[in-house]
Amino acid sequence: MTGSALLLSRAQFAFTIGFHILWPAYTIGVSGFIVIISVLWLQTGRPVYRALLRFWVHLFALGFAMGVVTGLVMSYQIGTNWSAFAERTANVIGPFFTYEVLTAFFLEAGFVGVMLFGMNRVSPRLHFASCLAVALGALISAFWILAANSWMQTPAGFRLEADGKFALVSWIDAIFTPSLPYRYFHMVTAAYLAGTFVVIGVCGFYLWRRCHQEFARTGLSVALLIALVLVPVQGALGDLHGRNSFQYQPIKVAAMEGDWQTRRGQPVVLFAWPDVANERNDYELAIPGLGSLILTHDWNGLVPGLTSVSPQERPPVPYVFFAFRIMVGLWFLMLLLVVAGGWLMWRRRLDEVRFFHLACVWSSPLPFLAVLCGWIVTEVGRQPYVVYGHFRTADAVSPVAASAVAGSFALFILVYTSLLIAFFFYAIRTVLRGPIDEAAEQPAAVQPGLVSAPAGQAAE
């Protein structure tokens, strides 16, 4: 295994996992919105909620298909490019993936057909139950995947065998690692925000174009109310997750914060340009003492720096440092938008301010970009380890030639780009077509006196 093959394998995995994570975020978020709309339809019987339900079920199907296709690739890629990782961690990681299929994928697959095609074929309550089952299946799937990732971040419940393989000692400890609750709720909330902001963007687009007014106003109002709750909650969860990482992965947090020296009264670095060679920050703008207060609840708390470990034990600082700041900046933009939307709702001007409608459209990608930045922080921040503190990434790769990895990487880029184009083609076409006019779908009522008599008979 050459250094270029390792670099290409890491780049390919980063590309494929980054592309894939967008679709679970989309499907979890949109399925949650669908469940809420289903409840509102059952409670009120308003046609606008039924129209919203039918419309978003169609868009959910597109994202669900993308998630299935890109998810299948991940397990094969682990076997081809990361065979050493698969071999040494199979006793732990393998069952996680198996449980995901048995408990989540079959649940989703069993009910997604009823969800997509059963609205006019089953009762509203049964359709709601199918929507709820799909949404729960997505959450269960996320649990097992994030449990596996959390074990890699904060490994527990295992022992290392003489041959370097990980052997299970406690299933409970291996599943419920110290970082799992924070990682799970942080990611699930991010996914709900992603789906909610897609709704905000589409409904904002309709209001900006002055079409489907009731549909758009109702959908935007529901989505903004959801986001008004979730955005502040996500900020609190992010803080808790960061403090958990500080406890178990302090060097990752040091890279996030740009803290080179171990000291008390550590500042919060708002902006800087990390100089890795000289172990310092250039052009630093910082607030003294605030870093220690956030991480230790003490203005004078001791915070470890990057220089507390050797350079070989540090993650690539610039990637983690800037990804973290972009993620936080995106959170502030989302907060600004939902607060503005809440104020407009309170003033009953939600469908009047066209600039806000345009801002809704442009805000749609923000949660997805934040998800990508968050995973860069999480995955790059744990380097140089694939299982933190026990198994280096460089030792996990398969003995493959760089040319083979380069070829598969190029193919993935081509195929995934084609898939993305296809998704946007059908999604944009669905949005431009607008909600289904159910009145137009109903057969024309037969008017009295217009019934044709059978041949040879006179109509009475």
Short mmCIF file of C-alpha atoms in Angstrom, two decimals:
data_model
loop_
_atom_site.label_atom_id
_atom_site.label_comp_id
_atom_site.label_asym_id
_atom_site.label_seq_id
_atom_site.Cartn_x
_atom_site.Cartn_y
_atom_site.Cartn_z
CA MET A 1 0.00 0.00 0.00
CA THR A 2 1.51 3.30 -1.13
CA GLY A 3 0.84 6.68 0.39
CA SER A 4 -1.06 7.77 -2.73
CA ALA A 5 -3.35 4.72 -2.51
CA LEU A 6 -4.10 5.55 1.13
CA LEU A 7 -4.84 9.17 0.25
CA LEU A 8 -7.09 8.16 -2.65
CA SER A 9 -8.92 5.61 -0.51
CA ARG A 10 -9.57 8.24 2.14
CA ALA A 11 -10.69 10.78 -0.46
CA GLN A 12 -13.03 8.27 -2.09
CA PHE A 13 -14.57 7.30 1.22
CA ALA A 14 -14.98 10.95 2.20
CA PHE A 15 -16.71 11.66 -1.11
CA THR A 16 -19.07 8.68 -0.99
CA ILE A 17 -19.97 8.99 2.70
CA GLY A 18 -20.41 12.75 2.33
CA PHE A 19 -22.73 12.23 -0.62
CA HIS A 20 -24.65 9.47 1.15
CA ILE A 21 -25.21 11.29 4.45
CA LEU A 22 -27.25 13.96 2.66
CA TRP A 23 -30.01 11.48 1.83
CA PRO A 24 -30.63 10.00 5.29
CA ALA A 25 -30.73 13.59 6.54
CA TYR A 26 -33.26 14.42 3.83
CA THR A 27 -35.46 11.35 4.38
CA ILE A 28 -35.43 11.56 8.19
CA GLY A 29 -36.37 15.23 8.04
CA VAL A 30 -39.03 14.99 5.35
CA SER A 31 -40.59 11.85 6.89
CA GLY A 32 -40.88 13.70 10.21
CA PHE A 33 -42.65 16.58 8.48
CA ILE A 34 -44.96 14.10 6.72
CA VAL A 35 -45.95 12.57 10.07
CA ILE A 36 -46.82 15.99 11.49
CA ILE A 37 -48.87 16.88 8.40
CA SER A 38 -50.63 13.50 8.62
CA VAL A 39 -51.64 14.24 12.21
CA LEU A 40 -52.95 17.68 11.22
CA TRP A 41 -54.94 16.17 8.36
CA LEU A 42 -56.49 13.51 10.62
CA GLN A 43 -57.39 16.10 13.26
CA THR A 44 -58.75 18.83 11.00
CA GLY A 45 -59.70 17.18 7.71
CA ARG A 46 -58.57 20.31 5.87
CA PRO A 47 -57.87 19.64 2.17
CA VAL A 48 -54.69 21.73 2.30
CA TYR A 49 -53.08 19.24 4.68
CA ARG A 50 -54.00 16.37 2.38
CA ALA A 51 -52.44 18.27 -0.53
CA LEU A 52 -49.27 18.87 1.49
CA LEU A 53 -49.15 15.20 2.42
CA ARG A 54 -49.45 13.96 -1.16
CA PHE A 55 -46.90 16.45 -2.44
CA TRP A 56 -44.21 15.70 0.15
CA VAL A 57 -44.69 11.95 -0.06
CA HIS A 58 -43.67 12.18 -3.72
CA LEU A 59 -40.56 14.22 -2.91
CA PHE A 60 -39.73 11.87 -0.05
CA ALA A 61 -39.70 8.94 -2.48
CA LEU A 62 -36.95 10.54 -4.56
CA GLY A 63 -34.68 11.03 -1.55
CA PHE A 64 -35.46 7.56 -0.20
CA ALA A 65 -34.35 5.97 -3.47
CA MET A 66 -31.12 7.98 -3.44
CA GLY A 67 -30.40 6.92 0.12
CA VAL A 68 -30.88 3.23 -0.66
CA VAL A 69 -28.65 3.31 -3.75
CA THR A 70 -25.80 5.25 -2.14
CA GLY A 71 -26.07 3.31 1.12
CA LEU A 72 -25.53 -0.06 -0.54
CA VAL A 73 -22.21 1.19 -1.89
CA MET A 74 -20.81 1.90 1.57
CA SER A 75 -20.72 -1.70 2.80
CA TYR A 76 -19.06 -2.90 -0.41
CA GLN A 77 -16.52 -0.10 -0.25
CA ILE A 78 -15.49 -1.06 3.28
CA GLY A 79 -14.73 -4.56 2.03
CA THR A 80 -12.78 -3.47 -1.04
CA ASN A 81 -10.80 -0.44 0.17
CA TRP A 82 -10.72 -1.02 3.92
CA SER A 83 -10.42 -4.79 4.29
CA ALA A 84 -8.07 -4.57 7.28
CA PHE A 85 -10.65 -2.47 9.10
CA ALA A 86 -13.42 -4.93 8.18
CA GLU A 87 -11.37 -7.90 9.36
CA ARG A 88 -10.26 -6.48 12.69
CA THR A 89 -13.56 -4.84 13.69
CA ALA A 90 -16.01 -7.37 12.17
CA ASN A 91 -17.02 -8.78 15.57
CA VAL A 92 -18.28 -5.36 16.61
CA ILE A 93 -19.20 -3.42 13.47
CA GLY A 94 -20.76 -6.32 11.55
CA PRO A 95 -23.66 -6.90 13.96
CA PHE A 96 -24.48 -3.18 13.98
CA PHE A 97 -25.08 -3.24 10.23
CA THR A 98 -27.03 -6.51 10.50
CA TYR A 99 -29.31 -5.10 13.19
CA GLU A 100 -29.91 -2.02 11.06
CA VAL A 101 -31.19 -4.18 8.19
CA LEU A 102 -33.30 -6.43 10.43
CA THR A 103 -34.90 -3.74 12.58
CA ALA A 104 -34.99 -0.66 10.33
CA PHE A 105 -34.66 -1.39 6.64
CA PHE A 106 -37.33 -4.11 6.62
CA LEU A 107 -39.67 -1.84 8.58
CA GLU A 108 -39.20 0.98 6.08
CA ALA A 109 -39.42 -1.32 3.06
CA GLY A 110 -42.57 -2.95 4.39
CA PHE A 111 -44.50 0.29 4.78
CA VAL A 112 -43.01 2.67 2.23
CA GLY A 113 -45.21 1.22 -0.51
CA VAL A 114 -48.37 1.94 1.49
CA MET A 115 -47.03 5.40 2.25
CA LEU A 116 -46.33 6.17 -1.41
CA PHE A 117 -49.29 4.54 -3.15
CA GLY A 118 -51.92 3.88 -0.50
CA MET A 119 -53.46 7.29 0.14
CA ASN A 120 -56.52 6.56 -2.01
CA ARG A 121 -56.49 2.82 -1.31
CA VAL A 122 -56.35 2.52 2.48
CA SER A 123 -57.98 4.41 5.33
CA PRO A 124 -56.41 7.69 6.49
CA ARG A 125 -55.47 6.10 9.81
CA LEU A 126 -53.71 3.18 8.14
CA HIS A 127 -51.89 5.58 5.85
CA PHE A 128 -50.81 7.60 8.87
CA ALA A 129 -49.57 4.40 10.53
CA SER A 130 -47.49 3.61 7.46
CA CYS A 131 -45.99 7.12 7.44
CA LEU A 132 -45.17 6.76 11.13
CA ALA A 133 -43.59 3.34 10.57
CA VAL A 134 -41.34 4.69 7.82
CA ALA A 135 -40.31 7.66 9.98
CA LEU A 136 -39.56 5.36 12.93
CA GLY A 137 -37.62 3.02 10.65
CA ALA A 138 -35.44 5.93 9.55
CA LEU A 139 -34.74 6.81 13.19
CA ILE A 140 -33.89 3.20 14.07
CA SER A 141 -31.56 2.99 11.08
CA ALA A 142 -29.83 6.17 12.21
CA PHE A 143 -29.47 4.71 15.71
CA TRP A 144 -27.51 1.65 14.56
CA ILE A 145 -25.29 3.55 12.16
CA LEU A 146 -24.51 6.21 14.74
CA ALA A 147 -23.96 3.54 17.40
CA ALA A 148 -21.30 2.02 15.14
CA ASN A 149 -19.73 5.41 14.53
CA SER A 150 -19.83 6.30 18.21
CA TRP A 151 -18.06 3.05 19.04
CA MET A 152 -15.31 4.07 16.61
CA GLN A 153 -15.11 7.50 18.28
CA THR A 154 -15.35 6.41 21.93
CA PRO A 155 -14.77 2.63 21.86
CA ALA A 156 -16.01 0.55 24.80
CA GLY A 157 -17.09 -2.99 25.67
CA PHE A 158 -14.26 -4.78 23.88
CA ARG A 159 -10.82 -6.27 24.30
CA LEU A 160 -7.95 -6.48 21.84
CA GLU A 161 -6.88 -10.00 20.90
CA ALA A 162 -3.27 -11.01 20.26
CA ASP A 163 -3.85 -10.81 16.49
CA GLY A 164 -5.13 -7.23 16.78
CA LYS A 165 -8.81 -8.08 16.33
CA PHE A 166 -11.48 -6.45 18.47
CA ALA A 167 -13.46 -8.96 20.55
CA LEU A 168 -16.70 -8.04 22.30
CA VAL A 169 -16.88 -8.11 26.07
CA SER A 170 -20.16 -6.25 26.66
CA TRP A 171 -22.82 -5.57 24.06
CA ILE A 172 -24.45 -2.92 26.22
CA ASP A 173 -21.19 -1.00 26.60
CA ALA A 174 -20.35 -1.40 22.91
CA ILE A 175 -23.74 -0.07 21.80
CA PHE A 176 -24.29 2.65 24.39
CA THR A 177 -20.88 4.30 24.28
CA PRO A 178 -20.32 7.61 26.10
CA SER A 179 -20.76 9.71 22.95
CA LEU A 180 -23.82 7.93 21.45
CA PRO A 181 -26.64 9.95 23.09
CA TYR A 182 -25.07 13.29 22.13
CA ARG A 183 -24.13 12.20 18.61
CA TYR A 184 -27.51 10.59 17.94
CA PHE A 185 -29.72 13.46 19.03
CA HIS A 186 -27.41 16.04 17.45
CA MET A 187 -27.52 14.24 14.10
CA VAL A 188 -31.24 13.46 14.18
CA THR A 189 -32.04 17.08 14.99
CA ALA A 190 -29.80 18.16 12.11
CA ALA A 191 -31.73 15.79 9.84
CA TYR A 192 -35.08 17.19 10.96
CA LEU A 193 -33.76 20.67 10.27
CA ALA A 194 -32.60 19.58 6.82
CA GLY A 195 -36.05 18.29 5.89
CA THR A 196 -37.77 21.29 7.45
CA PHE A 197 -35.64 23.75 5.51
CA VAL A 198 -36.41 21.95 2.25
CA VAL A 199 -40.08 22.58 3.03
CA ILE A 200 -39.30 26.19 3.89
CA GLY A 201 -37.47 26.63 0.59
CA VAL A 202 -40.18 25.10 -1.60
CA CYS A 203 -43.03 26.96 0.12
CA GLY A 204 -41.02 30.18 0.03
CA PHE A 205 -40.55 29.65 -3.71
CA TYR A 206 -44.30 29.34 -4.24
CA LEU A 207 -45.01 32.47 -2.21
CA TRP A 208 -42.32 34.36 -4.11
CA ARG A 209 -43.98 33.34 -7.39
CA ARG A 210 -47.45 34.14 -6.01
CA CYS A 211 -48.78 30.66 -6.75
CA HIS A 212 -50.38 27.92 -4.61
CA GLN A 213 -50.80 30.54 -1.91
CA GLU A 214 -52.79 28.60 0.70
CA PHE A 215 -50.67 25.49 0.20
CA ALA A 216 -47.42 27.45 0.54
CA ARG A 217 -48.54 29.62 3.45
CA THR A 218 -49.75 26.62 5.44
CA GLY A 219 -46.65 24.53 4.74
CA LEU A 220 -44.30 27.40 5.51
CA SER A 221 -46.11 28.18 8.78
CA VAL A 222 -45.85 24.57 9.99
CA ALA A 223 -42.20 24.31 8.94
CA LEU A 224 -41.25 27.58 10.61
CA LEU A 225 -42.91 26.53 13.86
CA ILE A 226 -40.91 23.29 13.78
CA ALA A 227 -37.69 25.15 13.02
CA LEU A 228 -38.32 27.70 15.76
CA VAL A 229 -38.15 24.81 18.22
CA LEU A 230 -35.39 22.79 16.59
CA VAL A 231 -32.80 25.48 15.84
CA PRO A 232 -32.30 26.56 19.49
CA VAL A 233 -32.45 22.92 20.60
CA GLN A 234 -29.73 22.08 18.09
CA GLY A 235 -27.52 24.80 19.51
CA ALA A 236 -27.90 23.35 23.01
CA LEU A 237 -27.25 19.81 21.75
CA GLY A 238 -24.16 20.99 19.93
CA ASP A 239 -22.81 22.49 23.14
CA LEU A 240 -23.44 19.24 25.04
CA HIS A 241 -21.86 17.20 22.27
CA GLY A 242 -18.82 19.47 22.27
CA ARG A 243 -18.33 19.08 26.00
CA ASN A 244 -18.64 15.32 25.69
CA SER A 245 -15.95 15.40 22.99
CA PHE A 246 -13.81 17.55 25.27
CA GLN A 247 -14.01 14.83 27.91
CA TYR A 248 -13.20 11.88 25.63
CA GLN A 249 -11.43 13.46 22.62
CA PRO A 250 -9.73 16.62 23.89
CA ILE A 251 -7.33 16.86 20.94
CA LYS A 252 -10.25 16.95 18.52
CA VAL A 253 -11.71 19.85 20.49
CA ALA A 254 -8.32 21.57 20.53
CA ALA A 255 -8.29 21.36 16.72
CA MET A 256 -11.87 22.68 16.57
CA GLU A 257 -10.98 25.63 18.76
CA GLY A 258 -7.50 26.26 17.36
CA ASP A 259 -5.91 25.88 20.80
CA TRP A 260 -2.21 25.10 20.44
CA GLN A 261 -1.00 25.60 24.01
CA THR A 262 -2.36 24.00 27.17
CA ARG A 263 -3.38 26.81 29.49
CA ARG A 264 -5.93 28.17 31.89
CA GLY A 265 -8.31 30.86 30.75
CA GLN A 266 -8.32 29.53 27.18
CA PRO A 267 -9.91 32.01 24.75
CA VAL A 268 -12.54 31.35 22.11
CA VAL A 269 -10.91 31.92 18.75
CA LEU A 270 -13.49 33.56 16.52
CA PHE A 271 -11.20 33.59 13.51
CA ALA A 272 -7.60 32.73 12.75
CA TRP A 273 -5.38 31.10 10.16
CA PRO A 274 -3.81 28.01 11.76
CA ASP A 275 -0.07 27.79 11.07
CA VAL A 276 0.59 24.07 11.52
CA ALA A 277 4.32 24.29 10.87
CA ASN A 278 4.91 26.87 13.60
CA GLU A 279 2.12 25.63 15.92
CA ARG A 280 0.35 28.94 16.21
CA ASN A 281 -2.56 30.97 14.82
CA ASP A 282 -2.04 33.92 12.51
CA TYR A 283 -4.50 36.84 12.30
CA GLU A 284 -6.22 35.63 15.45
CA LEU A 285 -9.39 37.27 16.73
CA ALA A 286 -10.33 35.82 20.12
CA ILE A 287 -12.39 36.44 23.26
CA PRO A 288 -10.18 35.83 26.35
CA GLY A 289 -11.27 33.18 28.84
CA LEU A 290 -14.50 32.24 27.08
CA GLY A 291 -13.17 28.92 25.80
CA SER A 292 -12.43 27.70 29.31
CA LEU A 293 -15.83 28.90 30.50
CA ILE A 294 -17.68 26.99 27.75
CA LEU A 295 -15.70 23.77 28.11
CA THR A 296 -15.09 23.65 31.87
CA HIS A 297 -17.68 26.12 33.28
CA ASP A 298 -14.77 28.00 34.82
CA TRP A 299 -13.13 31.16 33.46
CA ASN A 300 -9.81 29.79 34.71
CA GLY A 301 -10.37 26.16 33.67
CA LEU A 302 -7.48 24.15 32.23
CA VAL A 303 -7.89 23.30 28.54
CA PRO A 304 -5.38 21.00 26.79
CA GLY A 305 -3.76 22.27 23.60
CA LEU A 306 -2.57 20.53 20.46
CA THR A 307 1.05 20.64 21.58
CA SER A 308 0.20 18.33 24.48
CA VAL A 309 0.57 15.43 22.02
CA SER A 310 3.09 14.75 19.28
CA PRO A 311 2.38 16.00 15.73
CA GLN A 312 1.74 12.40 14.66
CA GLU A 313 -1.22 12.23 17.08
CA ARG A 314 -2.93 15.39 15.82
CA PRO A 315 -5.71 15.64 13.24
CA PRO A 316 -5.35 17.93 10.20
CA VAL A 317 -6.08 21.15 12.08
CA PRO A 318 -7.21 23.51 9.27
CA TYR A 319 -9.96 21.15 8.06
CA VAL A 320 -11.42 20.73 11.54
CA PHE A 321 -10.94 24.37 12.53
CA PHE A 322 -12.66 25.91 9.50
CA ALA A 323 -15.39 23.26 9.17
CA PHE A 324 -16.40 23.91 12.77
CA ARG A 325 -16.67 27.67 12.19
CA ILE A 326 -18.64 27.24 9.00
CA MET A 327 -21.04 24.90 10.81
CA VAL A 328 -21.60 27.38 13.64
CA GLY A 329 -21.99 30.25 11.17
CA LEU A 330 -24.64 28.31 9.27
CA TRP A 331 -26.48 27.70 12.53
CA PHE A 332 -26.61 31.45 13.18
CA LEU A 333 -27.98 32.05 9.67
CA MET A 334 -30.72 29.47 10.26
CA LEU A 335 -31.54 31.05 13.61
CA LEU A 336 -31.80 34.48 11.99
CA LEU A 337 -34.14 33.18 9.30
CA VAL A 338 -36.53 31.35 11.63
CA VAL A 339 -36.67 34.27 14.08
CA ALA A 340 -37.52 36.59 11.19
CA GLY A 341 -40.13 34.10 10.01
CA GLY A 342 -41.62 33.83 13.48
CA TRP A 343 -41.88 37.61 13.70
CA LEU A 344 -43.63 37.77 10.30
CA MET A 345 -46.05 35.05 11.40
CA TRP A 346 -46.82 36.97 14.57
CA ARG A 347 -47.45 40.13 12.52
CA ARG A 348 -49.52 38.13 9.99
CA ARG A 349 -47.27 39.25 7.14
CA LEU A 350 -45.78 35.90 6.18
CA ASP A 351 -47.08 36.01 2.61
CA GLU A 352 -46.29 39.69 2.01
CA VAL A 353 -42.49 40.12 2.33
CA ARG A 354 -41.00 38.88 -0.93
CA PHE A 355 -37.42 39.31 0.24
CA PHE A 356 -38.12 36.83 3.03
CA HIS A 357 -39.57 34.37 0.52
CA LEU A 358 -36.39 34.58 -1.52
CA ALA A 359 -34.31 34.13 1.64
CA CYS A 360 -36.30 30.96 2.36
CA VAL A 361 -35.39 29.58 -1.06
CA TRP A 362 -31.69 30.27 -0.62
CA SER A 363 -31.71 28.89 2.92
CA SER A 364 -32.66 25.36 1.82
CA PRO A 365 -29.05 24.08 1.50
CA LEU A 366 -27.89 25.51 4.85
CA PRO A 367 -28.66 22.47 7.06
CA PHE A 368 -27.13 20.10 4.50
CA LEU A 369 -23.93 22.14 4.40
CA ALA A 370 -23.93 22.16 8.20
CA VAL A 371 -24.30 18.36 8.23
CA LEU A 372 -21.32 17.99 5.91
CA CYS A 373 -19.22 20.36 8.03
CA GLY A 374 -20.25 18.52 11.18
CA TRP A 375 -19.12 15.21 9.75
CA ILE A 376 -15.82 16.73 8.66
CA VAL A 377 -15.30 17.86 12.24
CA THR A 378 -16.28 14.43 13.57
CA GLU A 379 -14.37 12.21 11.16
CA VAL A 380 -11.29 14.31 10.40
CA GLY A 381 -11.09 15.34 14.04
CA ARG A 382 -10.52 11.76 15.22
CA GLN A 383 -7.54 11.23 12.90
CA PRO A 384 -5.04 9.60 12.78
CA TYR A 385 -7.31 6.87 14.21
CA VAL A 386 -10.18 4.94 12.68
CA VAL A 387 -10.97 3.43 16.11
CA TYR A 388 -9.95 6.23 18.41
CA GLY A 389 -6.80 5.50 20.38
CA HIS A 390 -6.51 1.87 19.21
CA PHE A 391 -6.46 1.47 15.42
CA ARG A 392 -4.82 3.87 12.98
CA THR A 393 -6.43 4.74 9.66
CA ALA A 394 -3.21 3.97 7.80
CA ASP A 395 -3.36 0.38 9.11
CA ALA A 396 -7.00 -0.12 8.09
CA VAL A 397 -6.65 0.18 4.32
CA SER A 398 -6.66 -2.66 1.78
CA PRO A 399 -3.50 -3.64 -0.15
CA VAL A 400 -4.74 -2.20 -3.44
CA ALA A 401 -2.95 -0.26 -6.15
CA ALA A 402 -3.39 3.49 -6.39
CA SER A 403 -4.48 3.15 -10.02
CA ALA A 404 -7.34 0.84 -9.02
CA VAL A 405 -8.58 3.28 -6.37
CA ALA A 406 -8.25 6.20 -8.78
CA GLY A 407 -10.34 4.36 -11.36
CA SER A 408 -13.12 3.51 -8.91
CA PHE A 409 -13.03 7.05 -7.51
CA ALA A 410 -13.49 8.54 -10.97
CA LEU A 411 -16.37 6.13 -11.62
CA PHE A 412 -18.05 7.10 -8.35
CA ILE A 413 -17.79 10.78 -9.22
CA LEU A 414 -19.37 10.12 -12.63
CA VAL A 415 -22.19 7.91 -11.33
CA TYR A 416 -23.00 10.07 -8.30
CA THR A 417 -23.04 13.22 -10.41
CA SER A 418 -25.49 11.52 -12.77
CA LEU A 419 -27.66 10.47 -9.83
CA LEU A 420 -27.65 13.99 -8.43
CA ILE A 421 -28.64 15.45 -11.80
CA ALA A 422 -31.47 12.93 -12.08
CA PHE A 423 -32.68 13.74 -8.56
CA PHE A 424 -32.75 17.48 -9.18
CA PHE A 425 -34.40 16.99 -12.58
CA TYR A 426 -37.33 15.07 -11.10
CA ALA A 427 -37.47 17.12 -7.89
CA ILE A 428 -37.53 20.45 -9.75
CA ARG A 429 -40.13 19.09 -12.17
CA THR A 430 -42.29 18.03 -9.21
CA VAL A 431 -41.94 21.44 -7.57
CA LEU A 432 -42.71 23.34 -10.77
CA ARG A 433 -45.77 21.16 -11.37
CA GLY A 434 -46.97 22.06 -7.89
CA PRO A 435 -49.41 20.29 -5.59
CA ILE A 436 -51.85 17.86 -7.14
CA ASP A 437 -55.26 19.32 -7.89
CA GLU A 438 -57.41 16.63 -6.34
CA ALA A 439 -60.62 18.21 -7.59
CA ALA A 440 -59.42 17.78 -11.16
CA GLU A 441 -58.70 14.10 -10.48
CA GLN A 442 -62.26 13.31 -9.43
CA PRO A 443 -64.63 12.01 -12.15
CA ALA A 444 -67.14 14.56 -13.32
CA ALA A 445 -70.44 14.35 -11.49
CA VAL A 446 -73.28 13.00 -13.61
CA GLN A 447 -76.01 15.60 -13.92
CA PRO A 448 -79.68 14.53 -13.83
CA GLY A 449 -81.29 14.27 -17.26
CA LEU A 450 -77.99 13.81 -19.09
CA VAL A 451 -77.81 10.04 -18.80
CA SER A 452 -77.84 8.46 -22.27
CA ALA A 453 -80.40 5.75 -22.81
CA PRO A 454 -79.33 2.39 -24.18
CA ALA A 455 -79.63 1.98 -27.92
CA GLY A 456 -83.15 1.16 -28.99
CA GLN A 457 -84.69 2.62 -25.83
CA ALA A 458 -86.16 6.01 -25.28
CA ALA A 459 -85.04 7.89 -22.22
CA GLU A 460 -87.85 8.58 -19.89
#
